[in-house]
Coordinates of C-alpha atoms in Angstrom, one line a residue:
X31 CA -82.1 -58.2 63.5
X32 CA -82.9 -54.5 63.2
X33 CA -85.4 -54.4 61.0
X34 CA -87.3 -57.2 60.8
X35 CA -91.0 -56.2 60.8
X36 CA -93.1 -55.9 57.3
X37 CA -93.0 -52.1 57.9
X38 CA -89.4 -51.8 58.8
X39 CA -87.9 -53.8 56.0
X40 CA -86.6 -51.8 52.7
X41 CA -87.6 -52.7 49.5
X42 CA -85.0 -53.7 47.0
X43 CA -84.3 -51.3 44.0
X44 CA -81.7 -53.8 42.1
X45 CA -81.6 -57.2 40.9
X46 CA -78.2 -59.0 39.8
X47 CA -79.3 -61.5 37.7
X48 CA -76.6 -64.1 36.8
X49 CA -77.7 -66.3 34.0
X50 CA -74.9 -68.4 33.6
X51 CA -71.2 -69.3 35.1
X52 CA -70.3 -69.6 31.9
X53 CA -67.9 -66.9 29.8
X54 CA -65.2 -67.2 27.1
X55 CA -62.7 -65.0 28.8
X56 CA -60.5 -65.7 31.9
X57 CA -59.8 -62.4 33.6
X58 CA -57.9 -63.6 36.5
X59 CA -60.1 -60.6 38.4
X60 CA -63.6 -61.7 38.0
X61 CA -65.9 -61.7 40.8
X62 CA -67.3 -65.1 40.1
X63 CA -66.6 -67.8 43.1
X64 CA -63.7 -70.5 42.7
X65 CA -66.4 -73.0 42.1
X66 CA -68.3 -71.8 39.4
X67 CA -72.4 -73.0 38.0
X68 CA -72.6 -75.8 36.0
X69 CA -75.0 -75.3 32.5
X70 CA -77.1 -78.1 33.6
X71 CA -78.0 -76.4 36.8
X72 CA -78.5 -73.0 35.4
X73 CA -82.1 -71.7 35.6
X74 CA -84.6 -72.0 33.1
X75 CA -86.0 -69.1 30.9
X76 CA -89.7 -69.2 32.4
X77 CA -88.2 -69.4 36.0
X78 CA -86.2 -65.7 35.0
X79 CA -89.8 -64.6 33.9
X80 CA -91.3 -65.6 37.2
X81 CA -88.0 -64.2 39.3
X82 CA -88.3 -60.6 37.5
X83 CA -92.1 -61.0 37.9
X84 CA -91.5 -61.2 41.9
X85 CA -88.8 -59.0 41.7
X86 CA -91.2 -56.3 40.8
X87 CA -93.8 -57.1 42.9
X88 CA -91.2 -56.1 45.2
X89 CA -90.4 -52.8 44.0
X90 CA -87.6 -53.7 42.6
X91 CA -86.7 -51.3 39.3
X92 CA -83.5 -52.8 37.4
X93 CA -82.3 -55.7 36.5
X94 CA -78.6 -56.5 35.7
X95 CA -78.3 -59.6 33.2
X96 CA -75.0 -60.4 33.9
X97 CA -72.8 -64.1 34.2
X98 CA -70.2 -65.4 33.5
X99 CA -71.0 -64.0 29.9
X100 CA -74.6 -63.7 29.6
X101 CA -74.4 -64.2 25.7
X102 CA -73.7 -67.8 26.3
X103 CA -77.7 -68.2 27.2
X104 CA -79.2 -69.3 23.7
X105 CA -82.2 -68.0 25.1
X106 CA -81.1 -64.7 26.0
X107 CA -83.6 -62.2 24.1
X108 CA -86.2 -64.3 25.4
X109 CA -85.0 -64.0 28.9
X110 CA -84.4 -60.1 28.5
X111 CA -87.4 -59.7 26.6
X112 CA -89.1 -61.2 30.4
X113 CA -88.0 -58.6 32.2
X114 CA -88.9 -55.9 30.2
X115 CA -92.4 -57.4 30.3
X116 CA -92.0 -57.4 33.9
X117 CA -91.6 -53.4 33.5
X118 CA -87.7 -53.6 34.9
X119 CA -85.1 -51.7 33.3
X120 CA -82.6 -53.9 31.3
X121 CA -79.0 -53.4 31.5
X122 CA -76.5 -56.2 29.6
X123 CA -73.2 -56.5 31.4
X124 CA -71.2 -57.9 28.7
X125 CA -67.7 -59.2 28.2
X126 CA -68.5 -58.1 24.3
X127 CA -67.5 -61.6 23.5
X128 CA -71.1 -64.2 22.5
X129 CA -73.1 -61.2 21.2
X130 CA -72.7 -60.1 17.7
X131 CA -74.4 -57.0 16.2
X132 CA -77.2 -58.6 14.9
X133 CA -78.1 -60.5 18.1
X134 CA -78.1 -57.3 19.9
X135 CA -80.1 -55.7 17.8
X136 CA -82.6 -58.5 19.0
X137 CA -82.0 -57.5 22.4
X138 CA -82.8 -54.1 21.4
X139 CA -86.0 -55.1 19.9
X140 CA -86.8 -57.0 23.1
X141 CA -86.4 -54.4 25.1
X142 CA -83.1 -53.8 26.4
X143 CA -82.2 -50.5 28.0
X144 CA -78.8 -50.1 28.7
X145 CA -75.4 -52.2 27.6
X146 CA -72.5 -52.3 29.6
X147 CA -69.3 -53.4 28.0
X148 CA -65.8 -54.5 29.9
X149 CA -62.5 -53.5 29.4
X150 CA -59.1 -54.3 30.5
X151 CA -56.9 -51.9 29.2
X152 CA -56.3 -48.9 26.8
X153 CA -54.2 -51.0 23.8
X154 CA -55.0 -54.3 22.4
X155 CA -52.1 -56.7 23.0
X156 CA -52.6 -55.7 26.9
X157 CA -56.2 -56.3 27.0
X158 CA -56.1 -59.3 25.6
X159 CA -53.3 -60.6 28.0
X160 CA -55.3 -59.5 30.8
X161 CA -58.7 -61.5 29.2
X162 CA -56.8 -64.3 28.3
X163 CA -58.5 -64.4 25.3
X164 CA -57.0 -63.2 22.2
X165 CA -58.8 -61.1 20.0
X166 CA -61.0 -59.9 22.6
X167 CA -60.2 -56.1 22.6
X168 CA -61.4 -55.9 18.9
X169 CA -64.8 -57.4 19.8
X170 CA -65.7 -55.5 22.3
X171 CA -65.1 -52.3 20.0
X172 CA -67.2 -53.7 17.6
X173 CA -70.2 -54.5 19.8
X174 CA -69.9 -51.6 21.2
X175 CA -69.9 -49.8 18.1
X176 CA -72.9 -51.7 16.8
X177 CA -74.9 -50.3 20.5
X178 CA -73.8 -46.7 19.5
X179 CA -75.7 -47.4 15.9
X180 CA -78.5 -48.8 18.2
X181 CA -79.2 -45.9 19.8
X182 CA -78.7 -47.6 23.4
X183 CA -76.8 -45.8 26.1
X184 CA -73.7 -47.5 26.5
X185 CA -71.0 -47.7 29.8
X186 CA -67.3 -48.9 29.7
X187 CA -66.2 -50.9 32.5
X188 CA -62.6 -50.6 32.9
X189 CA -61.3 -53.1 35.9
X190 CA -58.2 -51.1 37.2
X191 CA -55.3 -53.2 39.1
X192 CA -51.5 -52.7 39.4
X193 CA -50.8 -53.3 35.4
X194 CA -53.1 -50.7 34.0
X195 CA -54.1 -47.8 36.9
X196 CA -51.3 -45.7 34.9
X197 CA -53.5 -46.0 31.8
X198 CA -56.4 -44.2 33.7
X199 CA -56.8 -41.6 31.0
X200 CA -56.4 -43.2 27.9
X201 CA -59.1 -45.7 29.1
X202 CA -61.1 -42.9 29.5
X203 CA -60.0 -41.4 26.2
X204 CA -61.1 -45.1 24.8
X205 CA -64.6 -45.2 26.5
X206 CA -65.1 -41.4 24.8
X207 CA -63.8 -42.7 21.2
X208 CA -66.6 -45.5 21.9
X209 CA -69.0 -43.0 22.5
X210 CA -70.0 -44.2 26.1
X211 CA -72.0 -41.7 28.2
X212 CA -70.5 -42.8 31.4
X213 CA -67.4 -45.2 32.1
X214 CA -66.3 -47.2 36.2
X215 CA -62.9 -46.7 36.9
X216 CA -63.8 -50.3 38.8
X217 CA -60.7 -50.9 41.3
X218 CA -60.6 -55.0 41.8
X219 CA -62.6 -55.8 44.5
X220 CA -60.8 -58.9 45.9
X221 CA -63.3 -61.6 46.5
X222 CA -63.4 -64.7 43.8
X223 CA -60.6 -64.9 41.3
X224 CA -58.9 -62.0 42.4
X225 CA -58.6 -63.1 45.9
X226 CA -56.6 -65.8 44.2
X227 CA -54.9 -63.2 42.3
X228 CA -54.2 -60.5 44.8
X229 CA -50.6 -60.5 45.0
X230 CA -50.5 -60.2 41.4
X231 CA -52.9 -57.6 41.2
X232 CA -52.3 -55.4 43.7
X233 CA -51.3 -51.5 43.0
X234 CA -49.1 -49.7 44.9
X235 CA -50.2 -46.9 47.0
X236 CA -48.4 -44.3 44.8
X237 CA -50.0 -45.8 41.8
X238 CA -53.4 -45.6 43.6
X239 CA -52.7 -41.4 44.6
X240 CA -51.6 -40.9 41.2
X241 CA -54.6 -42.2 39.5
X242 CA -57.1 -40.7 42.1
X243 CA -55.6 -36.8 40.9
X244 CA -55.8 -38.1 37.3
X245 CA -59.8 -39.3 37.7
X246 CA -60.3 -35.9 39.4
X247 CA -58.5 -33.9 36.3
X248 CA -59.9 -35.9 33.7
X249 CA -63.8 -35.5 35.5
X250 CA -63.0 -31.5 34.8
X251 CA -61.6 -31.9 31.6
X252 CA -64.8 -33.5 30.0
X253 CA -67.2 -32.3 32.1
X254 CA -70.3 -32.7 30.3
X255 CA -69.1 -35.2 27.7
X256 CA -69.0 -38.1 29.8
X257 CA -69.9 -39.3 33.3
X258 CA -66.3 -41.1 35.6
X259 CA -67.0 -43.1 38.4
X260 CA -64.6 -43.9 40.2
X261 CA -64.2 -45.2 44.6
X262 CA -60.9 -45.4 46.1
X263 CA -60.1 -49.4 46.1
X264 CA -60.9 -51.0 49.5
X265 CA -56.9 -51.8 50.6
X266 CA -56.2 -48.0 50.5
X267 CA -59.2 -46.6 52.6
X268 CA -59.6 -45.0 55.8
X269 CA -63.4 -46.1 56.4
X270 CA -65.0 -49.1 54.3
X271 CA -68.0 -48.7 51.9
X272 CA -71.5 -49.9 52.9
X273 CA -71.5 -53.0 50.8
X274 CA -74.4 -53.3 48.1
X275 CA -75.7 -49.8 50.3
X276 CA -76.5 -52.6 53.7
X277 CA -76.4 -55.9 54.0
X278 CA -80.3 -56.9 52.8
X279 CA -81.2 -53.5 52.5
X280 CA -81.4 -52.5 48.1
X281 CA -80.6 -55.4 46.2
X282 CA -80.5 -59.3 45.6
X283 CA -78.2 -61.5 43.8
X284 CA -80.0 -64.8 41.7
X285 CA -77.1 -66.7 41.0
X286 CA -77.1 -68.8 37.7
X287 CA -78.4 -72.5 39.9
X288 CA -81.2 -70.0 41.6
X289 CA -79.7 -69.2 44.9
X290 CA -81.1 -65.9 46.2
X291 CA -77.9 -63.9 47.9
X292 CA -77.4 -60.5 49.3
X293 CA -74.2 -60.4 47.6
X294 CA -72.3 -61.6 45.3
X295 CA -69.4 -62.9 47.3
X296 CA -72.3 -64.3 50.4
X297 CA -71.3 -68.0 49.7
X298 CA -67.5 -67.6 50.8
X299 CA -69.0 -67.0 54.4
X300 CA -69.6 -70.6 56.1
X301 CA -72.8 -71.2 57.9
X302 CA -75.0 -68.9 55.9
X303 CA -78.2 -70.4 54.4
X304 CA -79.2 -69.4 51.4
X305 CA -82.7 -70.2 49.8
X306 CA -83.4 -70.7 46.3
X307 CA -86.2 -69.4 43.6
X308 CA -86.7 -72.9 42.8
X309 CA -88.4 -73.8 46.1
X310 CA -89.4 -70.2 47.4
X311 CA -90.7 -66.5 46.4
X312 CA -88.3 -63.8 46.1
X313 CA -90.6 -62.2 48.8
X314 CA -90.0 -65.1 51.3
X315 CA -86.9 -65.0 50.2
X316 CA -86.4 -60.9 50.8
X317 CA -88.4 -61.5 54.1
X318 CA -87.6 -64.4 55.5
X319 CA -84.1 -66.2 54.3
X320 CA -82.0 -67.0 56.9
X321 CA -78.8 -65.6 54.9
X322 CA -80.9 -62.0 54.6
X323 CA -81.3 -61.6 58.0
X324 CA -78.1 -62.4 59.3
X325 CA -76.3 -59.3 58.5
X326 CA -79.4 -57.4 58.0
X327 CA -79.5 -54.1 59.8
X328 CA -77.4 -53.4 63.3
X329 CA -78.0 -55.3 65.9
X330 CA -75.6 -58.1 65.0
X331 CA -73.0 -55.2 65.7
X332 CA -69.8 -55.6 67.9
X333 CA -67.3 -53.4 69.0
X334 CA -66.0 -51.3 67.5
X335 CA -69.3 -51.4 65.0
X336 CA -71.7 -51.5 67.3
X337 CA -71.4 -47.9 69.4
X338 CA -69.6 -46.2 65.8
X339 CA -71.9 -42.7 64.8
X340 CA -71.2 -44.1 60.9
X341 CA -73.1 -47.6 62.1
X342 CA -76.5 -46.7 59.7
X343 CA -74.0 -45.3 56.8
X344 CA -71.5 -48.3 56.0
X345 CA -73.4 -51.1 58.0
X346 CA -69.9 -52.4 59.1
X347 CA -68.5 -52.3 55.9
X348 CA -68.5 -56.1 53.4
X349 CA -69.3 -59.0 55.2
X350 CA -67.2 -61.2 53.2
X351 CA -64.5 -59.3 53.1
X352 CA -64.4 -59.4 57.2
X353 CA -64.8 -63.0 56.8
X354 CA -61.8 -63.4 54.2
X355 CA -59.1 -60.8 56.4
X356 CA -60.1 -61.8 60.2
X357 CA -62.2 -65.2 60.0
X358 CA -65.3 -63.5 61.5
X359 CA -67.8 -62.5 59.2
X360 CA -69.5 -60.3 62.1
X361 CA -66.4 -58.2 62.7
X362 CA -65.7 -54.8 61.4
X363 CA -64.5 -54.9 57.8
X364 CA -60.9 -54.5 58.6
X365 CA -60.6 -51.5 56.0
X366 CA -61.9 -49.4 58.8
X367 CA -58.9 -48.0 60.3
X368 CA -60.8 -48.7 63.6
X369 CA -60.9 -52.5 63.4
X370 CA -58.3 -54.3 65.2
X371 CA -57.7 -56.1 62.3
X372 CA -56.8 -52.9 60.0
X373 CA -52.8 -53.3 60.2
X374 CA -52.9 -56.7 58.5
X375 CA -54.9 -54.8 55.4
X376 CA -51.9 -52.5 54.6
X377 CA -49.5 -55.5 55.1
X378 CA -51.5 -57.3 52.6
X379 CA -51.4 -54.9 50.4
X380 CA -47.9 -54.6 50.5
X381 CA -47.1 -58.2 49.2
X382 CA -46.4 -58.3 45.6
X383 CA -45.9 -60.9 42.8
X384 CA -45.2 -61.6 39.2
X385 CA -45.8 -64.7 38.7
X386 CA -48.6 -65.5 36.2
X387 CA -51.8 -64.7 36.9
X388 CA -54.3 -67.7 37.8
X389 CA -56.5 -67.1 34.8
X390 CA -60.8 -68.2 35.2
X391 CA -61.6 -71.0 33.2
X392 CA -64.3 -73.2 32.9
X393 CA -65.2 -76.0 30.8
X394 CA -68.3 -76.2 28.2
X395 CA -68.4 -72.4 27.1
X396 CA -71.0 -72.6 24.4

């Protein structure tokens, strides 16, 4: 490994907290593994304190409370009230669905800073197709209407696939009605469900150029009024992106059982040993775990990786998504138009399917 000296190693800046598996909706995209958390092996509150405690001891300064749907924790306020206490900013990723106005207000009041609400298309009969969950679209306005009323700064997530990415602005025009200061024009990332999904989700390259021209128009057109973020999705790039900004390098993941990962799609790569809160320190953990230091850095580097000037800028691109397209998690991310692997990426992306989509469930929801 590359850097694995004290002085060397980075400090993280972000911590995806995943309280629970658990969630009410089945986007047939979500990032969450096929084999999902049980709520009898899900982390107590006091553990959380003593994880965001650690967390910034390590200079960690955010914390995502995310799931699953985080609302399904009884104990939530408590658990976000924790992490304020542990001086970390608080931002709720939320399917809108398990927090109701007033319970937000106690979040509020506990010290949440930010609230990030999900959706899945512009209209609600789509949306709600796409959650599998009818009468989803409604609750999210709500809640996020009842943030606005807050005060708390609010972001729209809108997942973008092949049966919405020609709905780019009026999502955008939604996330201004809902009076969101910034919204992610979030291209599926296909690990998890949508792995599963992929046929079924994939757009077309003409749908992705198209929507690209539309993000940059609409960034001019409301300049000022709202912030658009948006990255090309991974199946239509020349070079890959530098996965959570380096393998081991700015954040962690605490998954809802306590495993500590560098990502949130680690445990698809076989082999990988990942250490836990529940018998170690996040600082052993960021120092130490096997899992980290795998990937950490370059000197795990092959060809082409290994002698590329862009080595220190994407790290080799996603681990697991080398691991998914080639079988080798220590290959270049065959997005990179200079892996031997790239030509299989665009015929991947090529296959299409209508068939139903393979919806998320899980059992025991409240």
């Amino acid at each position: 490994m590359a850097e694995s000296s004290a002085a060397e190693l980075p400090h993280p800046l972000g911590l995806l907290a995943e309280l629970t598996h658990r969630c009410p909706l089945g986007c047939p995209y979500c990032s969450n593994p096929l084999a999902l958390d049980a709520r009898e092996t899900e982390l107590e509150a006091v553990t959380w304190g003593r994880v965001f405690r650690e967390a910034a001891a390590l200079g960690v300064l955010q914390t995502h409370l995310s799931g699953g749907e985080p609302g399904a924790r009884r104990d939530l306020v408590e658990i976000t009230a924790a992490a304020h206490a542990a001086g970390l900013y608080t931002n709720l990723i939320t399917s809108g669905i398990g927090v109701t106005a007033s319970r937000l207000a106690e979040l509020a009041d506990a010290g949440l800073d930010h609230i990030q609400i999900s959706i899945q298309d512009s209209f609600e009969a789509a949306a709600d197709h796409i959650a599998g969950y009818q009468g989803a679209f409604a609750r999210k306005r709500a809640l996020a209407a009842a943030a606005v009323r807050l005060g708390l700064p609010l972001t729209v997530n809108a997942v973008i696939h092949r049966a919405n990415i020609d709905r780019v602005s009026e999502m955008v025009e939604l996330a201004l009605r809902l009076g969101a200061g910034r919204v992610e024009i979030a291209n599926v990332q296909y690990y998890g469900w949508a792995l599963k999904n992929r046929a079924a989700l994939m757009p077309e390259r003409a749908q992705v150029e198209r929507a690209a021209t539309t993000v940059e128009g609409l960034r001019a057109r409301h300049l000022g009024r709202i912030v658009i973020d948006a990255v090309v999705p991974d199946y239509y790039a020349r070079y890959p992106k530098p996965c959570m900004g380096g393998w081991g390098r700015r954040s962690l993941n605490v998954t809802p059982a306590g495993k500590v990962l560098p990502c949130h799609a680690a445990e698809t790569i076989p082999g990988l040993e990942f250490w836990s809160v529940r018998t170690h320190s996040l600082a052993e953990i960021w120092r130490d775990s096997p899992a980290f230091n795998t990937f950490r850095g370059t000197a795990w580097m092959k060809a082409p990786c290994a002698h590329c000037p862009r080595r220190a800028q994407d790290f080799g691109g996603c681990r697991c998504q080398a691991f998914a397209l080639s079988g080798d998690a220590a290959a270049a991310d065959p997005v990179c138009h200079l892996s031997p692997d790239h030509a299989q990426v665009a015929a991947l992306a090529a296959i299409r399917s209508e068939t139903s989509y393979a919806y998320r469930r899980m059992a025991g929801i409240g």
